[in-house]
Amino acid sequence: MRFYLPTIEHCAELTGDTHTHAAYSLRVRVGDYITVFDGKGCEYACSVTSVKKDKTELEILNKTENVGETATNYSLYLSVIKQDRFELAVQKTTELGINRIVPVYSTYTQRGGSLNYDRLIRIAIAACEQCGRSRLPVIEQGIEFDELVRRAQNSYLIFPWEREMHNSMQSAIDKKQTDVSVFIGPEGGITEEEKNRLVNAGAKSVTLGKRILRAETAAIAALSVCCYEMGDWSL
């Protein structure tokens, strides 16, 4: 059992909803061993010393760092899509090892609604608890396309484009990089002008094959390819 605990010092305790889940749903008892992580890269093996009405007290046995983390620092720039689909992308890319998620507003982005950032963070926490990561991804507030172009000038950015016919992700990925960013456009794609602005800023346009993928599927697929090509997966 793994739990997110942002503040961990010489001793630790579970409170609030985390305590309720551990004590009453999972029926944690004195003497049980559980793992807690701080979301910043540290993970602690603990023994349960007491289960009270309002908290579960833990003894820290040992500490490890960067458990379940990738060697490459990955950022996902994902155009704003419907909340449930954005949530799916957050959940699955967190499991894959994403370090930063940035919503992007481009020409064809639907601007009728807004993302529930508190819920996105809770989804990322649950994904880290499930998959064994020790570091939470940073989820930024949304940025405009102009800001994405500015960032592309100072980062290694790859973006799938439905009209790209030649450049594959395998050929575009530079395995010497330690930071890799991926941009996924909205449902309507990006305009040719936006594509040219990114390329002129140094970003690489790639194809994901013959089929047109939904934005959340493209995000999962692109990051999976990056993980494999960068050596984070051993198949």
PDB file of C-alpha atoms in Angstrom:
ATOM      1  CA  MET A   1       0.000   0.000   0.000  1.00  0.00           C
ATOM      2  CA  ARG A   2       1.272   3.428  -0.979  1.00  0.00           C
ATOM      3  CA  PHE A   3       0.077   6.841   0.170  1.00  0.00           C
ATOM      4  CA  TYR A   4       0.947  10.404  -0.757  1.00  0.00           C
ATOM      5  CA  LEU A   5       2.125  12.420   2.238  1.00  0.00           C
ATOM      6  CA  PRO A   6       3.540  15.831   1.267  1.00  0.00           C
ATOM      7  CA  THR A   7       5.096  16.574   4.674  1.00  0.00           C
ATOM      8  CA  ILE A   8       7.351  13.863   6.099  1.00  0.00           C
ATOM      9  CA  GLU A   9       9.914  14.472   8.843  1.00  0.00           C
ATOM     10  CA  HIS A  10      11.230  12.147  11.594  1.00  0.00           C
ATOM     11  CA  CYS A  11       7.839  10.526  12.009  1.00  0.00           C
ATOM     12  CA  ALA A  12       4.749  10.443   9.835  1.00  0.00           C
ATOM     13  CA  GLU A  13       1.012  10.170  10.218  1.00  0.00           C
ATOM     14  CA  LEU A  14      -1.959   9.786   7.930  1.00  0.00           C
ATOM     15  CA  THR A  15      -4.857  12.154   8.552  1.00  0.00           C
ATOM     16  CA  GLY A  16      -8.105  13.223   6.882  1.00  0.00           C
ATOM     17  CA  ASP A  17      -9.327  11.253   3.882  1.00  0.00           C
ATOM     18  CA  THR A  18      -6.029   9.359   3.625  1.00  0.00           C
ATOM     19  CA  HIS A  19      -6.409   8.070   7.189  1.00  0.00           C
ATOM     20  CA  THR A  20     -10.048   7.164   6.576  1.00  0.00           C
ATOM     21  CA  HIS A  21      -9.144   5.235   3.437  1.00  0.00           C
ATOM     22  CA  ALA A  22      -6.253   3.416   5.125  1.00  0.00           C
ATOM     23  CA  ALA A  23      -7.955   2.612   8.424  1.00  0.00           C
ATOM     24  CA  TYR A  24     -11.521   1.889   7.339  1.00  0.00           C
ATOM     25  CA  SER A  25     -11.387   0.897   3.667  1.00  0.00           C
ATOM     26  CA  LEU A  26      -8.041  -0.931   3.604  1.00  0.00           C
ATOM     27  CA  ARG A  27      -8.221  -1.918   7.304  1.00  0.00           C
ATOM     28  CA  VAL A  28      -4.605  -1.059   8.079  1.00  0.00           C
ATOM     29  CA  ARG A  29      -3.602  -2.325  11.515  1.00  0.00           C
ATOM     30  CA  VAL A  30      -0.706  -1.909  13.966  1.00  0.00           C
ATOM     31  CA  GLY A  31       2.352  -3.738  12.683  1.00  0.00           C
ATOM     32  CA  ASP A  32       1.418  -3.467   9.010  1.00  0.00           C
ATOM     33  CA  TYR A  33       4.008  -2.141   6.585  1.00  0.00           C
ATOM     34  CA  ILE A  34       3.083   0.640   4.172  1.00  0.00           C
ATOM     35  CA  THR A  35       4.928   3.065   1.912  1.00  0.00           C
ATOM     36  CA  VAL A  36       4.506   6.837   1.808  1.00  0.00           C
ATOM     37  CA  PHE A  37       6.019   9.301  -0.666  1.00  0.00           C
ATOM     38  CA  ASP A  38       6.323  13.078  -0.587  1.00  0.00           C
ATOM     39  CA  GLY A  39       5.771  13.776  -4.292  1.00  0.00           C
ATOM     40  CA  LYS A  40       9.216  15.398  -4.517  1.00  0.00           C
ATOM     41  CA  GLY A  41      11.172  12.209  -5.171  1.00  0.00           C
ATOM     42  CA  CYS A  42      11.466  10.623  -1.719  1.00  0.00           C
ATOM     43  CA  GLU A  43       9.765   7.414  -0.624  1.00  0.00           C
ATOM     44  CA  TYR A  44       9.635   5.967   2.901  1.00  0.00           C
ATOM     45  CA  ALA A  45       9.031   2.430   4.109  1.00  0.00           C
ATOM     46  CA  CYS A  46       6.977   2.637   7.306  1.00  0.00           C
ATOM     47  CA  SER A  47       5.487   0.495  10.041  1.00  0.00           C
ATOM     48  CA  VAL A  48       2.079   1.334  11.510  1.00  0.00           C
ATOM     49  CA  THR A  49       2.480   2.077  15.237  1.00  0.00           C
ATOM     50  CA  SER A  50      -1.076   3.106  16.090  1.00  0.00           C
ATOM     51  CA  VAL A  51      -4.479   3.541  14.490  1.00  0.00           C
ATOM     52  CA  LYS A  52      -6.580   6.193  16.210  1.00  0.00           C
ATOM     53  CA  LYS A  53      -9.941   7.722  15.432  1.00  0.00           C
ATOM     54  CA  ASP A  54      -8.452  10.700  13.594  1.00  0.00           C
ATOM     55  CA  LYS A  55      -5.036   9.494  12.430  1.00  0.00           C
ATOM     56  CA  THR A  56      -2.754   6.577  11.635  1.00  0.00           C
ATOM     57  CA  GLU A  57       0.713   6.949  13.146  1.00  0.00           C
ATOM     58  CA  LEU A  58       3.778   5.578  11.371  1.00  0.00           C
ATOM     59  CA  GLU A  59       7.390   4.792  12.172  1.00  0.00           C
ATOM     60  CA  ILE A  60       9.792   5.508   9.308  1.00  0.00           C
ATOM     61  CA  LEU A  61      12.087   2.537   8.673  1.00  0.00           C
ATOM     62  CA  ASN A  62      14.094   3.672   5.644  1.00  0.00           C
ATOM     63  CA  LYS A  63      14.160   6.232   2.843  1.00  0.00           C
ATOM     64  CA  THR A  64      14.811   5.856  -0.875  1.00  0.00           C
ATOM     65  CA  GLU A  65      14.880   8.464  -3.646  1.00  0.00           C
ATOM     66  CA  ASN A  66      13.506   8.705  -7.198  1.00  0.00           C
ATOM     67  CA  VAL A  67      11.697   5.398  -7.051  1.00  0.00           C
ATOM     68  CA  GLY A  68       9.837   4.690 -10.274  1.00  0.00           C
ATOM     69  CA  GLU A  69      11.193   7.772 -12.043  1.00  0.00           C
ATOM     70  CA  THR A  70      12.545   8.026 -15.578  1.00  0.00           C
ATOM     71  CA  ALA A  71      16.072   9.114 -16.436  1.00  0.00           C
ATOM     72  CA  THR A  72      14.679  11.697 -18.872  1.00  0.00           C
ATOM     73  CA  ASN A  73      12.715  14.761 -17.790  1.00  0.00           C
ATOM     74  CA  TYR A  74       9.493  14.760 -19.859  1.00  0.00           C
ATOM     75  CA  SER A  75       7.067  17.649 -20.349  1.00  0.00           C
ATOM     76  CA  LEU A  76       3.672  17.390 -22.031  1.00  0.00           C
ATOM     77  CA  TYR A  77       2.100  20.441 -23.641  1.00  0.00           C
ATOM     78  CA  LEU A  78      -1.484  19.352 -24.257  1.00  0.00           C
ATOM     79  CA  SER A  79      -4.074  21.533 -25.936  1.00  0.00           C
ATOM     80  CA  VAL A  80      -7.126  22.009 -23.750  1.00  0.00           C
ATOM     81  CA  ILE A  81      -9.762  19.376 -24.517  1.00  0.00           C
ATOM     82  CA  LYS A  82     -12.843  18.190 -22.638  1.00  0.00           C
ATOM     83  CA  GLN A  83     -12.223  17.681 -18.915  1.00  0.00           C
ATOM     84  CA  ASP A  84     -12.748  13.905 -18.879  1.00  0.00           C
ATOM     85  CA  ARG A  85     -10.385  13.389 -21.800  1.00  0.00           C
ATOM     86  CA  PHE A  86      -7.783  15.719 -20.311  1.00  0.00           C
ATOM     87  CA  GLU A  87      -8.091  13.751 -17.064  1.00  0.00           C
ATOM     88  CA  LEU A  88      -7.397  10.499 -18.912  1.00  0.00           C
ATOM     89  CA  ALA A  89      -4.263  12.008 -20.445  1.00  0.00           C
ATOM     90  CA  VAL A  90      -3.094  13.211 -17.022  1.00  0.00           C
ATOM     91  CA  GLN A  91      -3.676   9.805 -15.454  1.00  0.00           C
ATOM     92  CA  LYS A  92      -1.947   7.745 -18.123  1.00  0.00           C
ATOM     93  CA  THR A  93       0.986  10.062 -18.814  1.00  0.00           C
ATOM     94  CA  THR A  94       1.615  10.279 -15.063  1.00  0.00           C
ATOM     95  CA  GLU A  95       1.869   6.496 -15.021  1.00  0.00           C
ATOM     96  CA  LEU A  96       4.284   6.713 -17.952  1.00  0.00           C
ATOM     97  CA  GLY A  97       6.560   9.131 -16.088  1.00  0.00           C
ATOM     98  CA  ILE A  98       5.630  12.648 -17.204  1.00  0.00           C
ATOM     99  CA  ASN A  99       7.226  15.393 -15.085  1.00  0.00           C
ATOM    100  CA  ARG A 100       5.286  18.455 -16.247  1.00  0.00           C
ATOM    101  CA  ILE A 101       1.855  18.912 -17.835  1.00  0.00           C
ATOM    102  CA  VAL A 102       0.960  22.269 -19.400  1.00  0.00           C
ATOM    103  CA  PRO A 103      -2.462  22.996 -20.947  1.00  0.00           C
ATOM    104  CA  VAL A 104      -2.201  25.031 -24.163  1.00  0.00           C
ATOM    105  CA  TYR A 105      -4.711  27.301 -25.919  1.00  0.00           C
ATOM    106  CA  SER A 106      -4.241  27.381 -29.690  1.00  0.00           C
ATOM    107  CA  THR A 107      -6.406  28.512 -32.619  1.00  0.00           C
ATOM    108  CA  TYR A 108      -8.796  25.531 -32.658  1.00  0.00           C
ATOM    109  CA  THR A 109      -8.949  25.029 -28.895  1.00  0.00           C
ATOM    110  CA  GLN A 110     -12.490  25.073 -27.544  1.00  0.00           C
ATOM    111  CA  ARG A 111     -12.633  27.820 -24.935  1.00  0.00           C
ATOM    112  CA  GLY A 112     -16.159  27.284 -23.641  1.00  0.00           C
ATOM    113  CA  GLY A 113     -15.143  25.566 -20.404  1.00  0.00           C
ATOM    114  CA  SER A 114     -12.274  25.495 -17.956  1.00  0.00           C
ATOM    115  CA  LEU A 115     -10.206  22.716 -16.471  1.00  0.00           C
ATOM    116  CA  ASN A 116     -10.677  21.633 -12.856  1.00  0.00           C
ATOM    117  CA  TYR A 117      -7.059  21.809 -11.690  1.00  0.00           C
ATOM    118  CA  ASP A 118      -7.759  20.497  -8.189  1.00  0.00           C
ATOM    119  CA  ARG A 119      -9.259  17.367  -9.698  1.00  0.00           C
ATOM    120  CA  LEU A 120      -6.344  16.986 -12.124  1.00  0.00           C
ATOM    121  CA  ILE A 121      -3.914  17.075  -9.189  1.00  0.00           C
ATOM    122  CA  ARG A 122      -5.933  14.451  -7.309  1.00  0.00           C
ATOM    123  CA  ILE A 123      -5.869  12.226 -10.386  1.00  0.00           C
ATOM    124  CA  ALA A 124      -2.085  12.626 -10.682  1.00  0.00           C
ATOM    125  CA  ILE A 125      -1.668  11.734  -6.987  1.00  0.00           C
ATOM    126  CA  ALA A 126      -3.786   8.596  -7.365  1.00  0.00           C
ATOM    127  CA  ALA A 127      -1.814   7.603 -10.482  1.00  0.00           C
ATOM    128  CA  CYS A 128       1.491   7.988  -8.596  1.00  0.00           C
ATOM    129  CA  GLU A 129       0.155   5.915  -5.698  1.00  0.00           C
ATOM    130  CA  GLN A 130      -0.935   3.193  -8.096  1.00  0.00           C
ATOM    131  CA  CYS A 131       2.111   3.010 -10.371  1.00  0.00           C
ATOM    132  CA  GLY A 132       4.880   3.338  -7.791  1.00  0.00           C
ATOM    133  CA  ARG A 133       6.248   6.794  -8.591  1.00  0.00           C
ATOM    134  CA  SER A 134       7.755   9.017  -5.916  1.00  0.00           C
ATOM    135  CA  ARG A 135       7.497  12.351  -7.741  1.00  0.00           C
ATOM    136  CA  LEU A 136       4.288  14.165  -8.687  1.00  0.00           C
ATOM    137  CA  PRO A 137       4.138  15.875 -12.076  1.00  0.00           C
ATOM    138  CA  VAL A 138       3.804  19.644 -12.018  1.00  0.00           C
ATOM    139  CA  ILE A 139       0.492  20.722 -13.562  1.00  0.00           C
ATOM    140  CA  GLU A 140       0.733  24.314 -14.729  1.00  0.00           C
ATOM    141  CA  GLN A 141      -2.022  26.783 -15.475  1.00  0.00           C
ATOM    142  CA  GLY A 142      -2.877  27.052 -19.169  1.00  0.00           C
ATOM    143  CA  ILE A 143      -0.687  29.046 -21.533  1.00  0.00           C
ATOM    144  CA  GLU A 144      -1.345  30.673 -24.902  1.00  0.00           C
ATOM    145  CA  PHE A 145       0.258  29.374 -28.099  1.00  0.00           C
ATOM    146  CA  ASP A 146       2.620  32.351 -28.214  1.00  0.00           C
ATOM    147  CA  GLU A 147       4.122  31.204 -24.915  1.00  0.00           C
ATOM    148  CA  LEU A 148       4.546  27.678 -26.284  1.00  0.00           C
ATOM    149  CA  VAL A 149       6.505  29.074 -29.235  1.00  0.00           C
ATOM    150  CA  ARG A 150       8.695  31.054 -26.857  1.00  0.00           C
ATOM    151  CA  ARG A 151       9.416  27.949 -24.799  1.00  0.00           C
ATOM    152  CA  ALA A 152      10.147  25.920 -27.935  1.00  0.00           C
ATOM    153  CA  GLN A 153      13.092  28.213 -28.629  1.00  0.00           C
ATOM    154  CA  ASN A 154      14.778  27.032 -25.430  1.00  0.00           C
ATOM    155  CA  SER A 155      13.732  23.381 -25.261  1.00  0.00           C
ATOM    156  CA  TYR A 156      13.733  20.156 -27.237  1.00  0.00           C
ATOM    157  CA  LEU A 157      10.134  19.947 -28.492  1.00  0.00           C
ATOM    158  CA  ILE A 158       8.493  17.303 -30.659  1.00  0.00           C
ATOM    159  CA  PHE A 159       4.937  17.601 -31.939  1.00  0.00           C
ATOM    160  CA  PRO A 160       2.821  15.205 -34.016  1.00  0.00           C
ATOM    161  CA  TRP A 161       1.150  16.880 -37.010  1.00  0.00           C
ATOM    162  CA  GLU A 162      -1.467  15.069 -39.067  1.00  0.00           C
ATOM    163  CA  ARG A 163      -0.074  16.396 -42.365  1.00  0.00           C
ATOM    164  CA  GLU A 164       3.513  15.367 -41.635  1.00  0.00           C
ATOM    165  CA  MET A 165       4.355  12.517 -44.023  1.00  0.00           C
ATOM    166  CA  HIS A 166       8.049  11.851 -43.551  1.00  0.00           C
ATOM    167  CA  ASN A 167       9.593  12.602 -40.162  1.00  0.00           C
ATOM    168  CA  SER A 168       9.085   9.747 -37.726  1.00  0.00           C
ATOM    169  CA  MET A 169       9.448  10.065 -33.969  1.00  0.00           C
ATOM    170  CA  GLN A 170      12.295   7.574 -34.097  1.00  0.00           C
ATOM    171  CA  SER A 171      14.270   9.816 -36.450  1.00  0.00           C
ATOM    172  CA  ALA A 172      13.377  13.003 -34.560  1.00  0.00           C
ATOM    173  CA  ILE A 173      14.301  11.907 -31.054  1.00  0.00           C
ATOM    174  CA  ASP A 174      17.798  12.853 -29.925  1.00  0.00           C
ATOM    175  CA  LYS A 175      18.874  10.290 -27.341  1.00  0.00           C
ATOM    176  CA  LYS A 176      21.495  12.665 -25.950  1.00  0.00           C
ATOM    177  CA  GLN A 177      18.794  14.957 -24.573  1.00  0.00           C
ATOM    178  CA  THR A 178      17.957  14.889 -20.883  1.00  0.00           C
ATOM    179  CA  ASP A 179      14.801  17.021 -21.274  1.00  0.00           C
ATOM    180  CA  VAL A 180      12.178  16.164 -23.883  1.00  0.00           C
ATOM    181  CA  SER A 181       8.917  18.048 -24.489  1.00  0.00           C
ATOM    182  CA  VAL A 182       5.921  16.867 -26.504  1.00  0.00           C
ATOM    183  CA  PHE A 183       3.126  19.112 -27.793  1.00  0.00           C
ATOM    184  CA  ILE A 184      -0.260  17.655 -28.734  1.00  0.00           C
ATOM    185  CA  GLY A 185      -2.710  19.817 -30.658  1.00  0.00           C
ATOM    186  CA  PRO A 186      -6.491  20.069 -30.124  1.00  0.00           C
ATOM    187  CA  GLU A 187      -9.321  18.158 -31.817  1.00  0.00           C
ATOM    188  CA  GLY A 188      -9.134  20.326 -34.930  1.00  0.00           C
ATOM    189  CA  GLY A 189      -5.357  20.108 -35.084  1.00  0.00           C
ATOM    190  CA  ILE A 190      -3.118  23.125 -35.439  1.00  0.00           C
ATOM    191  CA  THR A 191      -2.996  25.510 -38.360  1.00  0.00           C
ATOM    192  CA  GLU A 192      -0.180  25.436 -40.885  1.00  0.00           C
ATOM    193  CA  GLU A 193       0.884  28.841 -39.598  1.00  0.00           C
ATOM    194  CA  GLU A 194       1.140  27.449 -36.055  1.00  0.00           C
ATOM    195  CA  LYS A 195       3.069  24.461 -37.353  1.00  0.00           C
ATOM    196  CA  ASN A 196       5.516  26.761 -39.167  1.00  0.00           C
ATOM    197  CA  ARG A 197       5.960  28.957 -36.096  1.00  0.00           C
ATOM    198  CA  LEU A 198       6.918  25.928 -34.016  1.00  0.00           C
ATOM    199  CA  VAL A 199       9.317  24.596 -36.646  1.00  0.00           C
ATOM    200  CA  ASN A 200      10.942  28.020 -37.007  1.00  0.00           C
ATOM    201  CA  ALA A 201      11.392  28.060 -33.220  1.00  0.00           C
ATOM    202  CA  GLY A 202      13.297  24.777 -33.437  1.00  0.00           C
ATOM    203  CA  ALA A 203      10.549  22.233 -32.728  1.00  0.00           C
ATOM    204  CA  LYS A 204      10.331  19.000 -34.736  1.00  0.00           C
ATOM    205  CA  SER A 205       7.174  17.980 -36.604  1.00  0.00           C
ATOM    206  CA  VAL A 206       6.604  14.202 -36.653  1.00  0.00           C
ATOM    207  CA  THR A 207       4.051  11.667 -37.825  1.00  0.00           C
ATOM    208  CA  LEU A 208       2.366   9.090 -35.607  1.00  0.00           C
ATOM    209  CA  GLY A 209       1.352   6.923 -38.560  1.00  0.00           C
ATOM    210  CA  LYS A 210      -1.553   6.630 -40.966  1.00  0.00           C
ATOM    211  CA  ARG A 211      -4.357   7.000 -38.432  1.00  0.00           C
ATOM    212  CA  ILE A 212      -5.624  10.233 -36.886  1.00  0.00           C
ATOM    213  CA  LEU A 213      -5.504   9.822 -33.102  1.00  0.00           C
ATOM    214  CA  ARG A 214      -7.589  11.674 -30.567  1.00  0.00           C
ATOM    215  CA  ALA A 215      -5.585  14.159 -28.522  1.00  0.00           C
ATOM    216  CA  GLU A 216      -5.463  12.066 -25.347  1.00  0.00           C
ATOM    217  CA  THR A 217      -4.489   8.945 -27.342  1.00  0.00           C
ATOM    218  CA  ALA A 218      -1.770  10.867 -29.182  1.00  0.00           C
ATOM    219  CA  ALA A 219      -0.360  12.111 -25.861  1.00  0.00           C
ATOM    220  CA  ILE A 220      -0.156   8.571 -24.460  1.00  0.00           C
ATOM    221  CA  ALA A 221       1.264   7.145 -27.689  1.00  0.00           C
ATOM    222  CA  ALA A 222       3.861   9.883 -28.175  1.00  0.00           C
ATOM    223  CA  LEU A 223       5.141   9.659 -24.618  1.00  0.00           C
ATOM    224  CA  SER A 224       5.293   5.863 -24.847  1.00  0.00           C
ATOM    225  CA  VAL A 225       7.470   6.123 -27.957  1.00  0.00           C
ATOM    226  CA  CYS A 226       9.703   8.672 -26.199  1.00  0.00           C
ATOM    227  CA  CYS A 227      10.130   6.368 -23.194  1.00  0.00           C
ATOM    228  CA  TYR A 228      11.171   3.518 -25.453  1.00  0.00           C
ATOM    229  CA  GLU A 229      13.503   5.492 -27.698  1.00  0.00           C
ATOM    230  CA  MET A 230      15.156   7.291 -24.774  1.00  0.00           C
ATOM    231  CA  GLY A 231      15.915   3.984 -23.059  1.00  0.00           C
ATOM    232  CA  ASP A 232      13.499   4.330 -20.159  1.00  0.00           C
ATOM    233  CA  TRP A 233      11.896   1.033 -21.150  1.00  0.00           C
ATOM    234  CA  SER A 234      13.674  -2.290 -21.530  1.00  0.00           C
ATOM    235  CA  LEU A 235      11.649  -4.564 -23.809  1.00  0.00           C
TER     236      LEU A 235
END
